[in-house]
XYZ file of N, CA and C in Angstrom:
180
model
N 0.857 -1.181 0.000
C 0.000 0.000 0.000
C 0.897 1.236 0.000
N 0.631 2.146 -0.917
C 1.429 3.366 -0.940
C 0.829 4.415 0.003
N 1.534 5.525 0.144
C 1.108 6.527 1.123
C -0.251 7.139 0.775
N -0.554 7.282 -0.500
C -1.852 7.851 -0.879
C -2.988 6.924 -0.463
N -2.813 5.633 -0.686
C -3.833 4.665 -0.280
C -3.974 4.631 1.242
N -2.824 4.687 1.946
C -2.854 4.682 3.410
C -3.585 5.910 3.926
N -3.321 7.054 3.342
C -3.980 8.284 3.786
C -5.472 8.258 3.485
N -5.858 7.676 2.364
C -7.286 7.534 2.066
C -7.958 6.643 3.105
N -7.274 5.563 3.484
C -7.823 4.662 4.495
C -7.915 5.367 5.842
N -6.900 6.139 6.204
C -6.936 6.887 7.464
C -8.123 7.836 7.465
N -8.320 8.561 6.384
C -9.450 9.493 6.282
C -10.765 8.746 6.469
N -10.899 7.612 5.821
C -12.118 6.805 5.931
C -12.320 6.316 7.362
N -11.264 5.819 7.991
C -11.375 5.301 9.358
C -11.769 6.397 10.338
N -11.200 7.579 10.163
C -11.513 8.700 11.052
C -12.969 9.132 10.879
N -13.448 9.111 9.648
C -14.839 9.499 9.392
C -15.831 8.474 9.935
N -15.446 7.201 9.950
C -16.375 6.132 10.319
C -16.275 5.682 11.771
N -15.228 6.095 12.494
C -14.994 5.606 13.849
C -14.689 6.754 14.797
N -14.996 6.534 16.074
C -14.564 7.470 17.111
C -13.171 7.022 17.529
N -12.166 7.801 17.163
C -10.777 7.453 17.450
C -10.215 8.519 18.369
N -9.811 8.106 19.561
C -9.328 9.062 20.558
C -7.811 9.213 20.543
N -7.091 8.185 20.085
C -5.628 8.240 20.131
C -5.029 7.706 18.834
N -3.783 8.070 18.605
C -3.078 7.532 17.448
C -2.890 6.029 17.592
N -2.753 5.549 18.820
C -2.618 4.111 19.045
C -3.861 3.365 18.563
N -5.039 3.940 18.812
C -6.281 3.332 18.318
C -6.292 3.310 16.797
N -5.837 4.385 16.188
C -5.777 4.446 14.729
C -4.783 3.419 14.198
N -3.636 3.287 14.851
C -2.652 2.283 14.447
C -3.252 0.881 14.495
N -4.034 0.592 15.529
C -4.668 -0.722 15.657
C -5.684 -0.948 14.540
N -6.480 0.068 14.219
C -7.436 -0.062 13.114
C -6.713 -0.287 11.786
N -5.625 0.434 11.582
C -4.840 0.235 10.361
C -4.316 -1.194 10.297
N -3.821 -1.683 11.427
C -3.304 -3.052 11.492
C -4.396 -4.057 11.134
N -5.617 -3.814 11.612
C -6.743 -4.700 11.299
C -7.062 -4.707 9.805
N -6.656 -3.636 9.112
C -6.856 -3.543 7.663
C -5.597 -3.953 6.892
N -4.635 -4.555 7.599
C -3.428 -5.049 6.947
C -2.355 -4.017 6.705
N -2.468 -2.868 7.350
C -1.492 -1.798 7.167
C -0.612 -1.708 8.403
N 0.684 -1.884 8.205
C 1.636 -1.738 9.297
C 2.355 -0.411 9.092
N 2.251 0.465 10.080
C 2.886 1.779 10.002
C 3.370 2.167 11.389
N 4.348 3.032 11.432
C 4.839 3.517 12.716
C 3.982 4.684 13.189
N 4.092 4.987 14.469
C 3.368 6.133 15.030
C 3.816 7.409 14.339
N 5.102 7.524 14.036
C 5.617 8.728 13.374
C 4.998 8.897 11.985
N 4.872 7.805 11.253
C 4.261 7.861 9.921
C 2.804 8.285 10.014
N 2.073 7.689 10.943
C 0.661 8.040 11.119
C 0.529 9.493 11.550
N 1.418 9.947 12.401
C 1.394 11.343 12.835
C 1.579 12.283 11.644
N 2.517 11.960 10.762
C 2.730 12.784 9.556
C 1.496 12.745 8.655
N 0.899 11.564 8.520
C -0.307 11.439 7.694
C -1.444 12.284 8.260
N -1.636 12.223 9.566
C -2.682 13.011 10.225
C -2.463 14.497 9.962
N -1.223 14.936 10.104
C -0.896 16.350 9.864
C -1.169 16.710 8.401
N -0.755 15.859 7.487
C -0.949 16.108 6.059
C -2.430 16.186 5.691
N -3.258 15.379 6.366
C -4.695 15.362 6.099
C -5.454 16.444 6.864
N -4.732 17.237 7.646
C -5.341 18.298 8.456
C -6.413 17.761 9.400
N -6.135 16.610 9.991
C -7.046 16.019 10.967
C -6.676 16.567 12.334
N -7.660 17.098 13.033
C -7.417 17.691 14.351
C -8.228 16.958 15.402
N -7.665 16.876 16.582
C -8.361 16.271 17.713
C -9.371 17.286 18.240
N -10.598 16.837 18.414
C -11.647 17.709 18.942
C -12.305 17.036 20.132
N -12.849 17.836 21.007
C -13.554 17.309 22.171
C -15.034 17.162 21.859
N -15.630 16.127 22.419
C -17.064 15.932 22.251
C -17.814 16.805 23.243
N -19.120 16.782 23.168
C -19.928 17.625 24.049
C -19.764 17.256 25.515
N -19.332 16.018 25.791
C -19.117 15.626 27.185
C -17.671 15.839 27.637
N -16.889 16.520 26.808
C -15.532 16.889 27.182
C -14.474 15.862 26.851
N -14.866 14.737 26.272
C -13.893 13.721 25.907
C -13.345 14.011 24.526
N -12.158 13.479 24.262
C -11.517 13.669 22.960
C -11.961 12.635 21.967
């Protein structure tokens, strides 16, 4: 899987799931057969302009 495909999958996972941490995202990626480091996922998140937001109950 190239970086464009990985980033598309990350975007899809973020839209479809409540993800509170990068570790949770890494686990979801792993479940989809994608092995990536935390640093790589962090760069992908930054590139996709994904920001952590709090829910109405104050959780991330």
